[in-house]
N, C-alpha and C. Protein backbone atom coordinates (compact mmCIF):
# COMPACT_ATOMS: atom_id res chain seq x y z
N MET A 1 85.40 55.36 27.92
CA MET A 1 86.83 55.20 26.96
C MET A 1 87.41 54.31 27.75
N VAL A 2 87.40 53.17 27.56
CA VAL A 2 88.09 51.89 27.66
C VAL A 2 90.05 51.99 27.66
N ASP A 3 90.51 52.57 28.33
CA ASP A 3 91.98 52.42 29.28
C ASP A 3 92.67 51.33 27.98
N ASP A 4 94.21 52.54 28.07
CA ASP A 4 94.55 51.71 26.84
C ASP A 4 95.55 50.03 27.47
N GLY A 5 95.48 50.45 28.75
CA GLY A 5 96.25 49.57 29.51
C GLY A 5 95.65 48.32 29.99
N VAL A 6 94.55 48.02 29.64
CA VAL A 6 93.48 47.13 29.85
C VAL A 6 93.51 45.57 28.31
N TYR A 7 93.91 44.41 28.93
CA TYR A 7 93.33 42.97 28.64
C TYR A 7 92.91 42.64 29.12
N ARG A 8 92.87 41.48 27.90
CA ARG A 8 92.42 40.08 28.48
C ARG A 8 93.21 39.07 27.88
N VAL A 9 93.18 38.05 29.86
CA VAL A 9 94.00 36.89 29.38
C VAL A 9 93.07 36.15 29.20
N GLN A 10 94.05 34.83 28.59
CA GLN A 10 92.94 33.42 28.09
C GLN A 10 94.26 32.29 28.31
N PHE A 11 93.64 31.77 29.56
CA PHE A 11 95.04 30.41 29.83
C PHE A 11 94.61 29.24 28.80
N ARG A 12 96.04 29.14 28.58
CA ARG A 12 96.03 27.11 27.86
C ARG A 12 95.10 26.88 28.57
N GLU A 13 94.45 25.91 27.97
CA GLU A 13 93.91 24.39 28.77
C GLU A 13 94.85 23.11 28.64
N SER A 14 95.16 23.35 27.45
CA SER A 14 96.06 21.79 26.53
C SER A 14 97.57 22.24 28.18
N TYR A 15 98.22 22.92 28.15
CA TYR A 15 99.44 23.02 28.98
C TYR A 15 99.06 24.21 30.46
N PRO A 16 98.21 23.87 31.60
CA PRO A 16 97.92 24.11 32.78
C PRO A 16 99.13 24.83 33.49
N ALA A 17 98.69 25.20 33.78
CA ALA A 17 100.39 26.20 35.14
C ALA A 17 99.81 25.00 36.27
N THR A 18 101.48 25.33 36.58
CA THR A 18 101.92 24.59 37.75
C THR A 18 100.78 24.76 38.71
N GLY A 19 101.28 24.54 39.37
CA GLY A 19 100.56 24.95 41.07
C GLY A 19 101.71 26.27 41.24
N ASP A 20 103.39 26.39 41.57
CA ASP A 20 103.84 27.17 41.37
C ASP A 20 103.83 28.70 40.31
N GLU A 21 103.43 28.39 38.96
CA GLU A 21 103.38 29.13 38.18
C GLU A 21 101.65 30.09 38.45
N ALA A 22 100.56 29.49 38.69
CA ALA A 22 99.70 30.21 39.27
C ALA A 22 99.69 31.05 40.33
N THR A 23 100.28 30.37 41.17
CA THR A 23 99.87 31.20 42.67
C THR A 23 101.18 31.95 42.51
N ASN A 24 102.01 32.20 41.68
CA ASN A 24 103.36 33.39 41.68
C ASN A 24 102.92 33.96 40.04
N PHE A 25 101.51 34.21 39.40
CA PHE A 25 101.33 34.51 38.10
C PHE A 25 101.11 36.40 38.89
N HIS A 26 100.01 36.48 39.78
CA HIS A 26 100.15 38.10 40.31
C HIS A 26 101.40 38.17 40.90
N GLN A 27 102.33 37.67 41.40
CA GLN A 27 103.69 38.36 41.22
C GLN A 27 104.51 38.99 40.45
N TRP A 28 104.33 37.63 39.48
CA TRP A 28 105.00 38.10 38.17
C TRP A 28 104.21 39.19 37.46
N LEU A 29 103.10 39.39 37.72
CA LEU A 29 102.47 40.71 36.71
C LEU A 29 102.48 41.92 37.67
N LYS A 30 102.37 41.76 39.02
CA LYS A 30 102.88 42.89 39.82
C LYS A 30 104.38 43.63 39.62
N ALA A 31 105.28 42.38 39.04
CA ALA A 31 106.83 42.42 39.44
C ALA A 31 106.38 43.25 38.00
N LEU A 32 106.02 42.91 36.77
CA LEU A 32 105.93 43.82 35.59
C LEU A 32 105.76 44.95 35.66
N GLY A 33 104.60 45.64 37.05
CA GLY A 33 103.68 47.55 37.11
C GLY A 33 102.46 46.49 36.52
N GLY A 34 101.81 45.47 36.64
CA GLY A 34 100.22 45.35 36.11
C GLY A 34 99.57 45.06 37.47
N MET A 35 98.46 44.55 37.45
CA MET A 35 98.01 43.75 38.60
C MET A 35 96.40 43.58 37.48
N VAL A 36 95.74 42.52 38.43
CA VAL A 36 94.13 41.72 38.08
C VAL A 36 93.47 42.85 38.17
N VAL A 37 92.14 43.38 37.47
CA VAL A 37 90.90 43.68 37.61
C VAL A 37 90.01 43.02 37.84
N TYR A 38 89.99 41.61 37.20
CA TYR A 38 89.25 41.76 37.14
C TYR A 38 89.11 39.94 36.50
N GLY A 39 88.72 38.76 37.69
CA GLY A 39 89.11 37.18 37.39
C GLY A 39 89.97 36.41 37.99
N ALA A 40 90.26 34.91 37.75
CA ALA A 40 91.24 34.37 38.83
C ALA A 40 91.38 33.48 37.56
N TYR A 41 92.28 32.61 38.18
CA TYR A 41 93.37 31.84 37.56
C TYR A 41 92.14 29.86 37.54
N PRO A 42 91.46 29.35 37.11
CA PRO A 42 91.73 29.31 35.66
C PRO A 42 91.65 30.00 34.86
N GLY A 43 90.50 31.31 34.71
CA GLY A 43 89.62 31.61 34.03
C GLY A 43 89.74 32.70 33.36
N PRO A 44 89.33 33.65 32.44
CA PRO A 44 90.14 34.54 31.66
C PRO A 44 89.87 35.39 32.47
N LEU A 45 91.09 36.36 32.96
CA LEU A 45 91.38 37.28 33.24
C LEU A 45 91.18 38.86 32.48
N VAL A 46 90.86 40.24 33.24
CA VAL A 46 91.12 41.08 32.81
C VAL A 46 92.06 41.72 33.64
N ILE A 47 92.86 42.00 33.09
CA ILE A 47 94.31 42.67 33.37
C ILE A 47 94.72 44.43 32.83
N ASP A 48 95.55 44.99 33.93
CA ASP A 48 96.04 46.48 33.45
C ASP A 48 97.05 46.24 33.97
N ILE A 49 97.84 46.37 32.86
CA ILE A 49 99.36 47.07 32.61
C ILE A 49 100.00 47.63 31.27
N ALA A 50 101.24 47.96 31.28
CA ALA A 50 101.61 48.54 29.89
C ALA A 50 101.26 48.02 28.99
N ALA A 51 102.11 48.10 27.92
CA ALA A 51 101.79 47.64 26.45
C ALA A 51 102.60 46.99 26.36
N ASP A 52 104.32 47.55 26.60
CA ASP A 52 105.26 47.03 26.66
C ASP A 52 105.06 45.76 27.24
N ALA A 53 104.76 45.65 29.04
CA ALA A 53 104.73 44.04 29.75
C ALA A 53 104.09 43.46 29.17
N ALA A 54 102.69 43.94 28.22
CA ALA A 54 101.68 43.30 28.14
C ALA A 54 102.49 41.88 27.35
N GLY A 55 103.20 42.14 26.66
CA GLY A 55 104.19 41.38 25.71
C GLY A 55 104.81 39.92 26.94
N HIS A 56 105.17 40.48 27.69
CA HIS A 56 106.37 39.04 28.65
C HIS A 56 105.12 38.59 29.14
N VAL A 57 103.54 39.29 29.87
CA VAL A 57 102.76 38.10 29.97
C VAL A 57 102.43 36.75 29.08
N ALA A 58 102.01 37.89 27.65
CA ALA A 58 101.66 36.91 26.62
C ALA A 58 102.50 35.59 26.16
N SER A 59 103.58 36.06 26.57
CA SER A 59 105.27 34.74 26.54
C SER A 59 104.89 33.79 27.81
N PHE A 60 104.00 33.95 28.92
CA PHE A 60 104.43 33.32 29.88
C PHE A 60 103.82 31.08 29.22
N PRO A 61 104.17 30.74 28.96
CA PRO A 61 103.80 29.20 28.28
C PRO A 61 102.86 28.91 28.72
N PHE A 62 101.44 28.92 29.83
CA PHE A 62 101.25 28.53 29.91
C PHE A 62 99.53 30.14 29.83
N VAL A 63 100.38 30.22 28.91
CA VAL A 63 98.78 31.93 28.58
C VAL A 63 98.70 31.31 27.09
N GLU A 64 97.18 31.85 26.73
CA GLU A 64 97.24 31.30 25.54
C GLU A 64 96.86 32.72 24.34
N SER A 65 96.32 33.75 25.37
CA SER A 65 96.25 34.72 24.49
C SER A 65 96.33 36.24 25.61
N VAL A 66 97.06 37.37 24.95
CA VAL A 66 96.78 38.49 25.30
C VAL A 66 95.93 39.48 24.59
N VAL A 67 95.36 40.01 24.78
CA VAL A 67 94.26 40.74 24.10
C VAL A 67 94.17 42.40 24.08
N SER A 68 94.28 42.80 23.84
CA SER A 68 93.73 44.74 24.02
C SER A 68 92.37 44.68 24.38
N VAL A 69 91.77 45.32 25.18
CA VAL A 69 90.12 46.05 25.55
C VAL A 69 89.54 46.35 24.48
N SER A 70 90.19 47.61 24.32
CA SER A 70 90.52 48.45 23.63
C SER A 70 90.50 48.64 21.92
N ASP A 71 91.35 47.60 21.35
CA ASP A 71 90.87 47.43 20.00
C ASP A 71 90.81 46.64 19.58
N ASN A 72 90.97 45.42 20.52
CA ASN A 72 91.21 43.82 20.72
C ASN A 72 92.50 43.11 19.77
N SER A 73 92.97 43.89 19.36
CA SER A 73 93.96 44.36 18.78
C SER A 73 95.13 42.49 19.69
N VAL A 74 96.09 41.19 19.35
CA VAL A 74 96.40 40.41 20.02
C VAL A 74 97.90 40.58 19.88
N VAL A 75 98.31 40.76 21.48
CA VAL A 75 99.62 41.21 22.15
C VAL A 75 100.59 39.85 21.54
N SER A 76 101.50 39.61 21.28
CA SER A 76 102.82 38.53 20.75
C SER A 76 103.57 38.98 22.25
N GLY A 77 104.21 37.92 22.25
CA GLY A 77 105.30 37.85 23.03
C GLY A 77 106.04 37.02 22.86
């Protein structure tokens, strides 16, 4: 069974993160109680994070989408 707190994160190609945003992404994720399970910026990531915090990740301006791995639902930010 797939963990309910696992999400795929896709970054925007049309609005790439600045160097500081890309560098700080892991710190922001950690501050929200999450972690990267697989992948690296600028490619897609798989993250483990609480559902409510996934919405915060989805609201980052350089994030295209956050999708639940368990049910393929899109998280809005």
